[in-house]
Amino acid sequence: MDLHEQQAAGAIAERIRLEREDRGWSLSELAERSGVSKAMISKIERCEASPTATVLGRLSGAFGLPLSRLLALAEQASERLMRADRQAIWKDPETGYTRRAISPATGNGLELLEVTLPAGVRIPYPASAFAFQRQQIWVTGGELEFAEGEVVHHLRQGDCLELGSPQPCVFFNPGKIDARYVIALTRR
């Protein structure tokens, strides 16, 4: 195996370990979910064995990821710097809501998003949108009204809120200027 192949194998091994640990699964649980032996998974994670395409397909299926996504995450693992001009930006054409993915795609379990919510805009989300992640909201500009189930939080610049258990939520900007906030996400 040449140096490039060794680096790729190491990145895949690390990605598999991260995906398993992010879900709080033991080697036994991943083995049961994937149909790949616990011993083989352990060898792959320690770079003592290189997985076949079939094994990678089983592992990615257990994680609920397409194989292409698992490999892309592994390839990007060494990219620890995400330059502003490479950050993906999505804008809702109806509301003007803008979401920038700030974090590098290293898959370390933390994702940072920068959101701009125009004045008067209300964005509802079902509880299922929060089922597999923990979130904190840090307001960096303007004001934000965040409804978490029946509880309404009035947030101003500098305020930071940790979300509770998954509930239907509504982000609303009651102000006259854009609300800007950062969302920090980790998997549950």
Short mmCIF file of C-alpha atoms in Angstrom, two decimals:
data_model
loop_
_atom_site.label_atom_id
_atom_site.label_comp_id
_atom_site.label_asym_id
_atom_site.label_seq_id
_atom_site.Cartn_x
_atom_site.Cartn_y
_atom_site.Cartn_z
CA MET A 1 0.00 0.00 0.00
CA ASP A 2 1.48 3.37 -1.00
CA LEU A 3 1.36 6.47 1.21
CA HIS A 4 -1.80 7.86 -0.44
CA GLU A 5 -3.63 4.53 0.02
CA GLN A 6 -2.50 4.38 3.67
CA GLN A 7 -3.81 7.89 4.27
CA ALA A 8 -7.14 7.02 2.62
CA ALA A 9 -7.45 3.83 4.68
CA GLY A 10 -6.69 5.79 7.85
CA ALA A 11 -9.30 8.41 6.98
CA ILE A 12 -11.94 5.71 6.36
CA ALA A 13 -11.05 3.97 9.62
CA GLU A 14 -11.34 7.24 11.55
CA ARG A 15 -14.64 8.10 9.84
CA ILE A 16 -16.15 4.72 10.76
CA ARG A 17 -15.03 5.11 14.38
CA LEU A 18 -16.43 8.66 14.54
CA GLU A 19 -19.78 7.64 13.05
CA ARG A 20 -20.07 4.76 15.54
CA GLU A 21 -19.04 6.87 18.55
CA ASP A 22 -21.25 9.81 17.53
CA ARG A 23 -24.21 7.44 17.75
CA GLY A 24 -23.06 6.05 21.08
CA TRP A 25 -22.80 2.54 19.63
CA SER A 26 -20.47 -0.15 20.86
CA LEU A 27 -18.57 -2.34 18.41
CA SER A 28 -21.14 -5.07 19.16
CA GLU A 29 -24.05 -2.81 18.33
CA LEU A 30 -22.54 -1.74 15.00
CA ALA A 31 -21.78 -5.39 14.22
CA GLU A 32 -25.40 -6.34 14.90
CA ARG A 33 -26.79 -3.45 12.82
CA SER A 34 -24.40 -3.97 9.88
CA GLY A 35 -23.88 -7.72 9.71
CA VAL A 36 -20.10 -7.15 9.85
CA SER A 37 -18.26 -9.01 12.60
CA LYS A 38 -17.15 -7.12 15.68
CA ALA A 39 -13.59 -8.37 15.11
CA MET A 40 -13.54 -7.02 11.53
CA ILE A 41 -14.91 -3.61 12.60
CA SER A 42 -12.27 -3.41 15.31
CA LYS A 43 -9.51 -4.26 12.80
CA ILE A 44 -10.82 -1.66 10.35
CA GLU A 45 -10.95 1.05 13.02
CA ARG A 46 -7.36 0.24 14.06
CA CYS A 47 -6.19 0.20 10.40
CA GLU A 48 -5.23 -3.45 10.67
CA ALA A 49 -7.60 -4.40 7.83
CA SER A 50 -8.85 -2.56 4.77
CA PRO A 51 -12.62 -2.90 4.23
CA THR A 52 -14.03 -4.24 1.00
CA ALA A 53 -16.70 -2.30 -0.88
CA THR A 54 -19.30 -4.78 0.41
CA VAL A 55 -18.22 -4.23 4.03
CA LEU A 56 -18.22 -0.45 3.56
CA GLY A 57 -21.69 -0.70 2.04
CA ARG A 58 -22.96 -2.62 5.07
CA LEU A 59 -21.38 -0.17 7.51
CA SER A 60 -22.68 2.90 5.68
CA GLY A 61 -26.15 1.31 5.56
CA ALA A 62 -26.07 0.79 9.33
CA PHE A 63 -25.20 4.47 9.76
CA GLY A 64 -28.05 5.49 7.44
CA LEU A 65 -25.57 7.09 5.04
CA PRO A 66 -25.07 6.45 1.34
CA LEU A 67 -21.62 4.92 0.73
CA SER A 68 -20.68 7.98 -1.33
CA ARG A 69 -21.41 10.25 1.66
CA LEU A 70 -19.39 8.08 4.06
CA LEU A 71 -16.42 8.18 1.67
CA ALA A 72 -16.80 11.93 1.06
CA LEU A 73 -16.77 12.55 4.82
CA ALA A 74 -13.63 10.42 5.14
CA GLU A 75 -11.92 12.30 2.31
CA GLN A 76 -12.74 15.67 3.85
CA ALA A 77 -11.59 14.71 7.35
CA SER A 78 -8.21 16.35 6.89
CA GLU A 79 -9.75 19.65 5.79
CA ARG A 80 -9.86 21.39 9.16
CA LEU A 81 -10.10 24.90 7.73
CA MET A 82 -13.26 26.06 5.97
CA ARG A 83 -12.60 29.34 4.20
CA ALA A 84 -15.52 31.77 4.07
CA ASP A 85 -15.65 31.63 0.27
CA ARG A 86 -16.13 27.83 0.39
CA GLN A 87 -18.91 27.80 3.00
CA ALA A 88 -22.22 26.63 1.58
CA ILE A 89 -24.98 29.24 1.73
CA TRP A 90 -28.65 28.47 1.21
CA LYS A 91 -31.36 31.13 0.93
CA ASP A 92 -35.08 30.47 1.16
CA PRO A 93 -36.52 32.21 -1.92
CA GLU A 94 -39.86 32.90 -0.18
CA THR A 95 -38.71 34.31 3.18
CA GLY A 96 -35.11 35.46 2.64
CA TYR A 97 -33.98 33.17 5.49
CA THR A 98 -30.27 32.53 4.89
CA ARG A 99 -28.22 29.68 6.34
CA ARG A 100 -24.41 29.43 6.06
CA ALA A 101 -22.62 26.17 6.94
CA ILE A 102 -19.54 27.48 8.77
CA SER A 103 -17.86 24.29 10.00
CA PRO A 104 -15.26 22.23 8.16
CA ALA A 105 -16.64 18.88 7.02
CA THR A 106 -14.39 16.93 9.37
CA GLY A 107 -17.35 15.20 10.92
CA ASN A 108 -16.10 15.65 14.46
CA GLY A 109 -19.69 15.83 15.66
CA LEU A 110 -19.94 19.64 15.94
CA GLU A 111 -21.60 21.73 13.27
CA LEU A 112 -21.83 25.52 13.30
CA LEU A 113 -24.42 27.38 11.23
CA GLU A 114 -24.89 31.11 10.80
CA VAL A 115 -28.48 32.18 10.17
CA THR A 116 -29.95 35.49 9.04
CA LEU A 117 -33.68 35.77 9.67
CA PRO A 118 -35.35 38.85 8.09
CA ALA A 119 -37.69 41.05 10.14
CA GLY A 120 -41.17 39.60 10.55
CA VAL A 121 -40.25 36.12 9.30
CA ARG A 122 -41.46 33.03 11.19
CA ILE A 123 -39.93 29.58 10.55
CA PRO A 124 -41.64 26.57 12.20
CA TYR A 125 -39.97 23.16 12.62
CA PRO A 126 -41.49 19.87 13.79
CA ALA A 127 -40.05 18.09 16.85
CA SER A 128 -38.57 15.45 14.51
CA ALA A 129 -36.14 18.08 13.17
CA PHE A 130 -34.47 18.10 16.60
CA ALA A 131 -34.72 14.38 17.47
CA PHE A 132 -31.12 13.39 16.78
CA GLN A 133 -29.25 16.54 17.69
CA ARG A 134 -28.52 18.92 20.53
CA GLN A 135 -28.57 22.63 19.74
CA GLN A 136 -27.56 25.95 21.18
CA ILE A 137 -28.60 29.28 19.69
CA TRP A 138 -26.36 32.34 20.12
CA VAL A 139 -27.84 35.63 18.93
CA THR A 140 -25.18 37.85 17.34
CA GLY A 141 -27.45 40.64 16.08
CA GLY A 142 -31.03 41.85 16.33
CA GLU A 143 -33.58 39.92 18.36
CA LEU A 144 -35.13 36.47 18.14
CA GLU A 145 -38.29 35.02 19.59
CA PHE A 146 -37.87 31.26 19.91
CA ALA A 147 -40.90 29.13 20.80
CA GLU A 148 -39.97 25.71 22.17
CA GLY A 149 -43.27 23.89 22.54
CA GLU A 150 -45.33 26.15 24.82
CA VAL A 151 -42.31 28.04 26.20
CA VAL A 152 -41.30 31.27 24.43
CA HIS A 153 -37.78 32.66 24.82
CA HIS A 154 -37.09 36.32 23.95
CA LEU A 155 -33.43 36.50 22.93
CA ARG A 156 -31.33 39.61 22.30
CA GLN A 157 -27.80 40.12 21.00
CA GLY A 158 -25.33 38.12 23.09
CA ASP A 159 -27.94 35.73 24.56
CA CYS A 160 -27.34 31.99 24.21
CA LEU A 161 -30.02 29.32 24.64
CA GLU A 162 -29.55 25.56 24.91
CA LEU A 163 -32.58 23.72 23.54
CA GLY A 164 -34.33 21.15 25.71
CA SER A 165 -35.91 17.87 24.66
CA PRO A 166 -37.23 17.75 21.06
CA GLN A 167 -40.47 19.72 20.63
CA PRO A 168 -42.11 21.64 17.82
CA CYS A 169 -40.25 24.95 17.58
CA VAL A 170 -40.69 28.32 15.89
CA PHE A 171 -37.97 30.86 15.08
CA PHE A 172 -39.49 34.36 14.76
CA ASN A 173 -37.89 37.76 14.23
CA PRO A 174 -40.16 40.34 15.91
CA GLY A 175 -37.73 43.20 15.22
CA LYS A 176 -37.37 45.73 12.43
CA ILE A 177 -33.89 44.55 11.35
CA ASP A 178 -32.44 41.15 10.44
CA ALA A 179 -31.83 38.75 13.32
CA ARG A 180 -28.47 37.02 13.12
CA TYR A 181 -27.60 33.97 15.16
CA VAL A 182 -25.24 31.03 15.28
CA ILE A 183 -26.53 27.51 15.84
CA ALA A 184 -24.18 24.91 17.32
CA LEU A 185 -25.31 21.32 16.63
CA THR A 186 -24.10 18.00 17.95
CA ARG A 187 -25.68 14.59 17.55
CA ARG A 188 -27.61 13.08 20.46
#
